[in-house]
Short mmCIF file of C-alpha atoms and ligand atoms in Angstrom, two decimals:
data_model
loop_
_atom_site.label_atom_id
_atom_site.label_comp_id
_atom_site.label_asym_id
_atom_site.label_seq_id
_atom_site.Cartn_x
_atom_site.Cartn_y
_atom_site.Cartn_z
CA UNK P 1 0.00 0.00 0.00
CA UNK P 2 2.73 2.44 0.93
CA UNK P 3 4.42 1.94 -2.49
CA UNK P 4 1.35 3.37 -4.28
CA UNK P 5 1.27 7.15 -4.51
CA UNK P 6 -1.63 8.75 -2.67
CA UNK P 7 -3.20 10.08 -5.88
CA UNK P 8 -2.99 6.75 -7.60
CA UNK P 9 -4.49 5.02 -4.61
CA UNK P 10 -7.35 7.51 -4.46
CA UNK P 11 -8.06 7.07 -8.19
CA UNK P 12 -8.04 3.32 -7.95
CA UNK P 13 -10.29 3.39 -4.92
CA UNK P 14 -12.93 5.73 -6.30
CA UNK P 15 -15.11 3.13 -7.96
CA UNK P 16 -15.04 0.79 -5.01
CA UNK P 17 -15.78 3.66 -2.66
CA UNK P 18 -18.79 4.74 -4.70
CA UNK P 19 -20.19 1.21 -4.62
CA UNK P 20 -19.61 1.00 -0.91
CA UNK P 21 -21.53 4.21 -0.28
CA UNK P 22 -24.48 3.11 -2.41
CA UNK P 23 -24.45 -0.25 -0.69
CA UNK P 24 -24.53 1.39 2.71
CA UNK P 25 -27.42 3.64 1.74
CA UNK P 26 -29.44 0.70 0.44
CA UNK P 27 -28.80 -1.28 3.57
CA UNK P 28 -29.85 1.67 5.72
CA UNK P 29 -33.09 2.14 3.79
CA UNK P 30 -33.87 -1.57 4.01
CA UNK P 31 -33.17 -1.61 7.73
CA UNK P 32 -35.51 1.31 8.23
CA UNK P 33 -38.25 -0.33 6.17
CA UNK P 34 -37.93 -3.51 8.19
CA UNK P 35 -37.88 -1.85 11.57
CA UNK P 36 -40.47 0.87 11.08
CA UNK P 37 -43.86 -0.29 9.86
CA UNK P 38 -44.22 1.54 6.51
CA UNK P 39 -48.03 1.99 6.59
CA UNK P 40 -48.21 2.65 10.32
CA UNK P 41 -47.88 5.91 12.20
CA UNK P 42 -44.59 7.74 11.90
CA UNK P 43 -43.74 10.97 13.61
CA UNK P 44 -41.49 13.39 11.75
CA UNK P 45 -39.90 16.61 12.85
CA UNK P 46 -41.24 19.66 11.04
CA UNK P 47 -38.73 22.05 9.52
CA UNK P 48 -38.35 25.00 11.86
CA UNK P 49 -40.49 27.79 10.27
CA UNK P 50 -37.80 30.40 11.10
CA UNK P 51 -34.09 30.44 11.86
CA UNK P 52 -32.86 29.47 15.32
CA UNK P 53 -31.99 33.09 16.15
CA UNK P 54 -35.27 34.53 14.82
CA UNK P 55 -37.00 34.63 18.20
CA UNK P 56 -34.18 36.56 19.87
CA UNK P 57 -34.10 38.20 22.32
CA UNK P 58 -37.18 36.44 23.72
CA UNK P 59 -35.84 32.96 23.04
CA UNK P 60 -32.11 32.73 22.45
CA UNK P 61 -30.50 30.92 19.52
CA UNK P 62 -28.54 28.40 21.59
CA UNK P 63 -31.68 27.30 23.42
CA UNK P 64 -33.47 26.89 20.08
CA UNK P 65 -30.58 24.92 18.60
CA UNK P 66 -30.45 22.47 21.49
CA UNK P 67 -34.20 22.35 22.02
CA UNK P 68 -35.03 21.69 18.36
CA UNK P 69 -31.87 19.89 17.29
CA UNK P 70 -31.34 17.65 20.32
CA UNK P 71 -34.37 17.39 22.61
CA UNK P 72 -37.07 17.36 19.95
CA UNK P 73 -35.05 15.24 17.54
CA UNK P 74 -34.61 12.64 20.29
CA UNK P 75 -38.36 12.49 21.03
CA UNK P 76 -39.02 11.88 17.32
CA UNK P 77 -36.43 9.13 17.07
CA UNK P 78 -37.56 7.45 20.28
CA UNK P 79 -41.28 7.46 19.58
CA UNK P 80 -40.71 5.91 16.15
CA UNK P 81 -38.54 3.31 17.80
CA UNK P 82 -41.32 2.57 20.32
CA UNK P 83 -43.90 2.30 17.52
CA UNK P 84 -41.71 -0.20 15.66
CA UNK P 85 -40.54 -2.29 18.59
CA UNK P 86 -43.88 -2.41 20.38
CA UNK P 87 -45.75 -2.82 17.07
CA UNK P 88 -48.14 -0.04 18.01
CA UNK P 89 -51.13 -0.51 15.71
CA UNK P 90 -52.59 3.01 15.45
CA UNK P 91 -52.25 4.66 12.06
CA UNK P 92 -52.84 8.28 13.05
CA UNK P 93 -51.96 10.68 15.85
CA UNK P 94 -55.54 11.01 17.10
CA UNK P 95 -55.89 7.26 17.73
CA UNK P 96 -52.37 7.08 19.14
CA UNK P 97 -53.03 9.74 21.77
CA UNK P 98 -56.58 8.68 22.62
CA UNK P 99 -55.26 5.18 23.38
CA UNK P 100 -52.06 6.29 25.10
CA UNK P 101 -53.07 4.68 28.42
CA UNK P 102 -52.59 1.27 26.75
CA UNK P 103 -49.06 2.08 25.58
CA UNK P 104 -45.63 2.16 27.22
CA UNK P 105 -44.22 5.17 29.02
CA UNK P 106 -41.64 5.38 26.21
CA UNK P 107 -44.43 5.80 23.65
CA UNK P 108 -46.31 8.24 25.88
CA UNK P 109 -43.36 10.47 26.80
CA UNK P 110 -41.72 10.54 23.39
CA UNK P 111 -44.98 10.64 21.44
CA UNK P 112 -46.05 13.65 23.47
CA UNK P 113 -42.61 15.21 23.09
CA UNK P 114 -42.68 14.68 19.32
CA UNK P 115 -46.13 16.16 18.80
CA UNK P 116 -46.00 18.95 21.40
CA UNK P 117 -42.81 20.45 20.00
CA UNK P 118 -43.98 20.31 16.38
CA UNK P 119 -46.99 22.25 17.61
CA UNK P 120 -44.91 24.66 19.72
CA UNK P 121 -42.61 25.70 16.84
CA UNK P 122 -45.63 26.48 14.69
CA UNK P 123 -47.42 28.71 17.15
CA UNK P 124 -44.42 31.02 17.43
CA UNK P 125 -43.16 33.64 14.98
CA UNK P 126 -40.65 36.49 14.92
CA UNK P 127 -43.47 38.64 13.51
CA UNK P 128 -46.01 38.50 16.29
CA UNK P 129 -48.94 40.86 16.60
CA UNK P 130 -51.94 41.04 18.93
CA UNK P 131 -54.84 38.66 18.28
CA UNK P 132 -57.63 40.05 16.10
CA UNK P 133 -60.98 38.95 14.69
CA UNK P 134 -62.49 35.70 15.84
CA UNK P 135 -59.55 34.80 18.15
CA UNK P 136 -59.82 38.12 19.97
CA UNK P 137 -63.58 37.66 20.22
CA UNK P 138 -63.21 34.09 21.50
CA UNK P 139 -60.65 35.11 24.15
CA UNK P 140 -62.81 38.03 25.27
CA UNK P 141 -65.89 35.80 25.33
CA UNK P 142 -64.25 33.06 27.40
CA UNK P 143 -61.98 35.06 29.70
CA UNK P 144 -63.35 38.63 29.75
CA UNK P 145 -60.40 40.29 28.03
CA UNK P 146 -57.10 39.53 26.34
CA UNK P 147 -55.30 40.80 29.43
CA UNK P 148 -57.27 38.48 31.69
CA UNK P 149 -56.59 35.56 29.35
CA UNK P 150 -52.85 36.27 29.52
CA UNK P 151 -52.95 36.39 33.30
CA UNK P 152 -54.75 33.05 33.55
CA UNK P 153 -52.49 31.39 30.99
CA UNK P 154 -49.36 32.69 32.72
CA UNK P 155 -50.75 31.40 36.01
CA UNK P 156 -51.17 27.93 34.46
CA UNK P 157 -47.59 28.10 33.20
CA UNK P 158 -46.22 29.26 36.55
CA UNK P 159 -48.13 26.79 38.72
CA UNK P 160 -47.16 23.71 36.70
CA UNK P 161 -44.73 22.18 39.18
CA UNK P 162 -41.62 20.76 37.51
CA UNK P 163 -41.71 20.00 33.80
CA UNK P 164 -44.76 20.33 31.60
CA UNK P 165 -46.85 22.46 29.32
CA UNK P 166 -49.47 25.21 29.60
CA UNK P 167 -52.32 25.01 27.09
CA UNK P 168 -55.18 26.90 25.58
CA UNK P 169 -57.64 24.38 24.17
CA UNK P 170 -60.98 24.32 22.45
CA UNK P 171 -63.52 22.09 24.13
CA UNK P 172 -66.83 22.11 22.27
CA UNK P 173 -67.74 25.78 21.94
CA UNK P 174 -65.64 27.03 24.80
CA UNK P 175 -61.97 27.75 25.38
CA UNK P 176 -60.11 26.42 28.41
CA UNK P 177 -56.73 27.03 29.99
CA UNK P 178 -54.79 24.33 31.80
CA UNK P 179 -51.53 22.46 32.03
CA UNK P 180 -50.13 18.94 31.71
CA UNK P 181 -47.12 17.29 33.35
CA UNK P 182 -44.03 16.05 31.48
CA UNK P 183 -44.83 15.56 27.77
CA UNK P 184 -48.51 14.76 28.23
CA UNK P 185 -50.97 16.69 26.10
CA UNK P 186 -54.72 17.38 26.13
CA UNK P 187 -55.37 14.79 23.40
CA UNK P 188 -54.23 11.93 25.64
CA UNK P 189 -56.92 9.76 27.21
CA UNK P 190 -54.79 9.70 30.33
CA UNK P 191 -54.82 13.49 30.74
CA UNK P 192 -57.05 15.22 33.32
CA UNK P 193 -57.05 18.28 31.06
CA UNK P 194 -58.55 17.61 27.63
CA UNK P 195 -59.40 19.49 24.45
CA UNK P 196 -58.11 20.48 21.02
CA UNK P 197 -54.84 22.42 21.40
CA UNK P 198 -54.85 26.01 20.16
CA UNK P 199 -51.77 27.33 21.96
CA UNK P 200 -49.04 25.74 24.05
CA UNK P 201 -46.11 26.88 26.13
CA UNK P 202 -43.24 24.56 27.00
CA UNK P 203 -42.27 25.19 30.63
CA UNK P 204 -39.57 22.53 30.87
CA UNK P 205 -36.35 24.09 32.12
CA UNK P 206 -34.67 23.07 28.84
CA UNK P 207 -36.95 25.61 27.13
CA UNK P 208 -35.60 28.61 29.03
CA UNK P 209 -32.86 27.83 31.53
CA UNK P 210 -29.83 28.97 29.47
CA UNK P 211 -31.22 32.48 29.18
CA UNK P 212 -33.59 32.84 32.10
CA UNK P 213 -32.21 30.36 34.67
CA UNK P 214 -34.80 30.06 37.44
CA UNK P 215 -36.89 33.01 36.21
CA UNK P 216 -39.70 31.15 34.50
CA UNK P 217 -41.92 34.21 35.00
CA UNK P 218 -39.67 36.32 32.74
CA UNK P 219 -39.62 33.62 30.08
CA UNK P 220 -43.42 33.46 30.15
CA UNK P 221 -43.75 37.25 30.05
CA UNK P 222 -41.41 37.56 27.04
CA UNK P 223 -42.93 34.61 25.22
CA UNK P 224 -46.04 36.68 24.45
CA UNK P 225 -43.81 38.67 22.06
CA UNK P 226 -43.45 35.67 19.76
CA UNK P 227 -46.91 34.08 19.75
CA UNK P 228 -48.27 33.44 16.27
CA UNK P 229 -51.93 34.35 16.58
CA UNK P 230 -52.58 33.56 12.91
CA UNK P 231 -51.75 29.93 13.65
CA UNK P 232 -54.02 29.98 16.70
CA UNK P 233 -56.78 31.38 14.50
CA UNK P 234 -56.38 28.55 11.95
CA UNK P 235 -56.79 25.98 14.71
CA UNK P 236 -59.80 27.72 16.20
CA UNK P 237 -61.61 26.96 12.91
MN1 MN M 1 -39.21 21.14 25.19
#
């Protein structure tokens, strides 16, 4: 080997290398197809609708990078693993969550983590403005005023002990505010707080600790600056 010049060696190796790479890719695809039921439910991570520094200074870039790139990515990988290994039969998210009490804690925690974060990224924007139209009317109708709604929602976020989420949900014709522990969400049969999610706030320390440390109240207060009320409006229907 050492008697062959580097360039010559590289040239001679090119074809073999190309075949090796293709072979590896095929094997990987086949492995995936075998392990992950192709017609069953699969969670996938949405593309972030803005850059990781777009929500600065309210949410810092490093937090977004780790939160999206590490925490959320891991929930996605792990829930798909649980679906494959446990042969979870549900073909859509609604059935998955409404039967979550029958599934493992791995499926519950990572399934919630996968869905909740996909939702969370979408209901934020660097171009936030106050709610208008039917959302404003619905908030006023259910909570008295936008200000009162914000107070109640912040209270839900602040009183969630440990890790969890604060939610605004639609339940029939009314709106409700509440919270869930860990990665539970209001679509889970196991949850005390139920409804169709309209807005969510991640109050896990990983969502704010790098910038805000123990000051969850400041994180919550600044988060209003990045809420995407257009997305809330779409979900209100
Ligand atoms: Mn999170």
